[in-house]
Amino acid sequence: MFFTSLSFLLYLVAGVLVYWLLPHKVRWWFLLAFSIVYYYSIGKKLIVFVALAAGVTWAAGLALEKLLAGEKAALAKAKADGADRAARSAVKAKWLVRRRLVIAGFVAIVLGMLLFFKFYNMFAQLMQAYFTLPLWKRAMPLGISFYTLMLVSYVMDVHTGRIKAEHNPFKVALFTIWFPQVIQGPIGRWGQLAPELFGEKKFDYDRFVLGWQRMLWGYFRKLVVADRFSILVNTVFDNHTEYSGFVVLFATFFYVVQLYCDFAGGIDIALGAAELFGVKMAENFNLPFASQSVSEFWRRWHITLGSFLRDHIFYPLTLSKPFAKLGKALQKPFGRNIAKMLPGYLAMFILWFCSGVWHGEGWHYVAYGMYHGTLIVMGMCAEQVSPKVYAKLGIAADSKSLALFRTLRTCVLVGIGEIIFRAETTAAAMQMLRSAVTVWNPWVLFDGTLLTLGLDGADLTVGLLATIVVFAASSLSKRCESPLREVIYRQELPIRWFILLLGIAVVCIFGVYGPAYDATPFVYYQF
Amino acid sequence: MIKKQLLRAAAFVLLAAMMLGLIGSALCRPASAMSALYNEPEDSLDVIVVGGSHVNSGVVPAILWDEYGISAHNVFGWDQTIWVGYHFIKETFRTQSPQVVVVDLYGMCYNNSIEPARKVDELNYDNNYLLRPGLNQLELWLSAALVGEDRRNPLSFLPMVRFHSRWKNAGAAFQEELDTLPVAAHTKGFSVLGQVSPHTRVEWDPALPAAAPYEGCERYLNKIVDYVQAQGAQLVFTMLPYECQPTEPAIFNWLQQYADSHSIPFLNYCGPMADEIGLDYSRHLADFEHLNHYGAQLVTRHLGDYLAGHYSFPAREAHHNLAQLDADAQKTLRLLAVNDMPDNLTDFAAWCSQHPGTRVFVSASKNTYISPEVAAMLQPLGLAGFGEGQAYYAVWADGTAEQALGSEAKRLDLTIGQFEIALDGEGNIAANDRLIRQGSGVQIMLYDDLLEKPTFHTDVHPMTGALNWADCYFA
């Protein structure tokens, strides 16, 4: 029952009907049952790992809350007893150690499960030379990378006092397994999602219709664009030694489009489906290809992962004592300004290393993370000098041509990163990059070679036209300063219905689904 | 307010569903197997013969009508499984009241035959669209989804889901598909297979322990028996000849026991009955599992004898569509009659004189070298003077040149009966109605006046005059 199956749509319609007929108090229970059935239909017995993770998170949250209360009481008592600052700090430190122990236990179990499923087989194969470990032959729980981060953020937010721990384990369970996001995000935060899931809601017809529209747009991006291009992309990337030069560049362009439409399309379906139940979830994309720098790109692409990494890795690292010490130690050899920035750069590299590792086993993911870390650090360095360079060259910093150049440059840099991301191995990525820049064969764009990559002329035309529609729609929403679906929704009924019926027809006719095609899973399902 | 909004939403959903239904049916792969049955006048059939391609190539309804006065129709679908057959029978009884339902039981070998069960299922999914929309079709979808080995979500049978990728076939390619449907209405579900492919009959022991067929097959065979009996019709089981697999005779024995226990006659032409009717596996098969038309005529005559001998059907004159039945039978019999094509030019000239009503189109490309002997053989066909660097064509009817012998150096559009053909000025066939044949060299195409369609085409070997016929039945 994947998002792209008809069974899912029927299940969703039935679920929405029942949900709005139920009294408010039991609605979230229904959502829990609905989400469990959905997850079980795909993940089967591996659902026990989701339950285990949710249970451990709930318990960790309660323990942390208890410890926070204990700390508060101990501090109050110390204050009443006239304890001095040092004594109060000692009390604080004692309770902090206890909380850290709880967090360590939580991390060991929940993050341990993630690491086990992602890296155990890689580890077992590496260790084969020394001893034999049995391989884990079953799939990993779907969405483990996403729900694990959500649970980590929940526990860390309880730990820092940003949110209160939830006492009802089933509410934590729903937060974990909430069907639109459990498999490929967005990575929701308790503070944002819980009020949406458990708060009282009234049926809002406008929101309901907009939810369906968003889903339709998601299906368009996923089925008409992403899955169509996946055929061509797979042909080239899976047989990369047979292709070079412009074919690789061409396939890379389509991979970037595919990945964007696949992931953003999936998120549209998820957010649209959530809206049908009156639940608003965090946005994950904001016109990433309009970015003028790689760091801006990452603020617009997979936004929830970026904010998770920033809040739970970057800030804690840069504010930590070792990093403060490092900054001080670097002052002498490098001077104050550089010493101030170097720990930040180091934290950035660590963040991107974690991002690479999060994507899965394979050194190419690590290389992908480090590539982006390097680009962002270089960008941070360049930011210091670029205003002076522009001034010297007489280029207006706000000129349109410079903006266009920077956007194109960002797209090219991101494209190179996607080769590393998509290739089977780092060596394959290097080979493809090498062949892309060393072989000059522009004629392949016109001599029919492109039609031998799995898509015929008609499919290629439909895919390209659909790509234009996707990017034109993004540009139009930017200009209208509101999502296109809202612009459509404001139109007169006949125009609105015509556009929607046309959209449905286009997705149903030109979508890549059904027995004539092999179903292409969402790219981010594997993470 | 909410009521109004919900009504509006419901109207939109209805509109969208209608739109998708229309698009789905427009993209649905065209098929003719049942359309011929739907064209039969109501209550005009005495017998239906139900089964897969074995029935399509193995029973000639025209012979049953011409020689026995039995109005029959083959209700078939490629690789038809028993559960698909059940729904086809139900569909037939919506408009017809046949006295006898002949069911070929090859489908009972499902999951025990040479064809993998999932492949059979996949082929049968196309049979889902042969029925008109209705409850029976929905039931067929459910059966297709739930009975075979290859379980599919019934929703995947929605025409929009199954056929949406055929948008690329819109336009000319779509029309071409329509033009190449395999079964003409007058054949009543019969297709002529002309080739002879020698095979060996598998001897089997009737005392072999019976093996039960696939569970779903047995369940649906019971349903067929119950349904046909409830309709007041008689059942006859057959097993039309093919080169069976070693696992299948045990199923035949089970079927024999089943037929005996239900008092249903079972004409097993795969067994000793083949010898009784003089069926020769070295001459009467078109491939390992289909009869050619010689074999089909033998089996049909035996079946006709059996039906006429055991059941009483209305007199020939009592059929209200008598004229149409006669006309259809004549056309199909003509198809059988024009099937013995000679393999050389000399005999072909004699063949032409024996088959009046056949028009012969001959063309020769410019600069095609042929031996003097072959050139001499071509003379009676209107290509005298060939070999002078000119393009030639001729159309002959009943031994007379119907259209002038020509050597045009420009594109030439000819009409032969109702068939249009174009030569490119070099004597090459550039285009014709259904792109039956294109190319260069010396070519012959036959057009039949009774059938109103081309029947055979061949190229002529330039050195020996040997002919290599291919039929145009599917065109």
PDB file of C-alpha atoms in Angstrom, chain A residues 293-295 297-298 348-349 352 367-383 409-418 420:
ATOM      1  CA  SER A 293      24.599  29.151  -3.012  1.00  0.00           C
ATOM      2  CA  VAL A 294      24.979  25.584  -1.824  1.00  0.00           C
ATOM      3  CA  SER A 295      24.290  26.560   1.775  1.00  0.00           C
ATOM      4  CA  PHE A 297      20.231  25.148  -1.324  1.00  0.00           C
ATOM      5  CA  TRP A 298      20.392  23.128   1.856  1.00  0.00           C
ATOM      6  CA  MET A 348      30.055  21.796   9.713  1.00  0.00           C
ATOM      7  CA  PHE A 349      32.222  18.923   8.485  1.00  0.00           C
ATOM      8  CA  TRP A 352      27.866  16.731   6.834  1.00  0.00           C
ATOM      9  CA  ALA A 367      31.842  11.341   0.102  1.00  0.00           C
ATOM     10  CA  TYR A 368      28.571  13.040  -0.803  1.00  0.00           C
ATOM     11  CA  GLY A 369      28.294  14.521   2.682  1.00  0.00           C
ATOM     12  CA  MET A 370      31.898  15.663   2.751  1.00  0.00           C
ATOM     13  CA  TYR A 371      31.568  17.137  -0.744  1.00  0.00           C
ATOM     14  CA  HIS A 372      28.697  19.334   0.402  1.00  0.00           C
ATOM     15  CA  GLY A 373      30.472  20.122   3.689  1.00  0.00           C
ATOM     16  CA  THR A 374      33.490  21.292   1.702  1.00  0.00           C
ATOM     17  CA  LEU A 375      31.356  23.393  -0.657  1.00  0.00           C
ATOM     18  CA  ILE A 376      29.558  25.051   2.224  1.00  0.00           C
ATOM     19  CA  VAL A 377      32.765  25.786   4.118  1.00  0.00           C
ATOM     20  CA  MET A 378      34.317  27.155   0.939  1.00  0.00           C
ATOM     21  CA  GLY A 379      31.196  29.249   0.457  1.00  0.00           C
ATOM     22  CA  MET A 380      31.489  30.559   4.013  1.00  0.00           C
ATOM     23  CA  CYS A 381      35.119  31.505   3.345  1.00  0.00           C
ATOM     24  CA  ALA A 382      34.234  33.084  -0.001  1.00  0.00           C
ATOM     25  CA  GLU A 383      31.515  35.168   1.608  1.00  0.00           C
ATOM     26  CA  ARG A 409      26.642  27.550 -10.514  1.00  0.00           C
ATOM     27  CA  THR A 410      24.694  26.141  -7.575  1.00  0.00           C
ATOM     28  CA  CYS A 411      22.757  23.813  -9.866  1.00  0.00           C
ATOM     29  CA  VAL A 412      25.989  22.535 -11.433  1.00  0.00           C
ATOM     30  CA  LEU A 413      27.625  21.970  -8.050  1.00  0.00           C
ATOM     31  CA  VAL A 414      24.540  20.204  -6.767  1.00  0.00           C
ATOM     32  CA  GLY A 415      24.452  18.103  -9.947  1.00  0.00           C
ATOM     33  CA  ILE A 416      28.028  16.939  -9.375  1.00  0.00           C
ATOM     34  CA  GLY A 417      27.020  15.973  -5.845  1.00  0.00           C
ATOM     35  CA  GLU A 418      24.087  13.982  -7.154  1.00  0.00           C
ATOM     36  CA  ILE A 420      28.260  10.904  -6.171  1.00  0.00           C
TER      37      ILE A 420
END
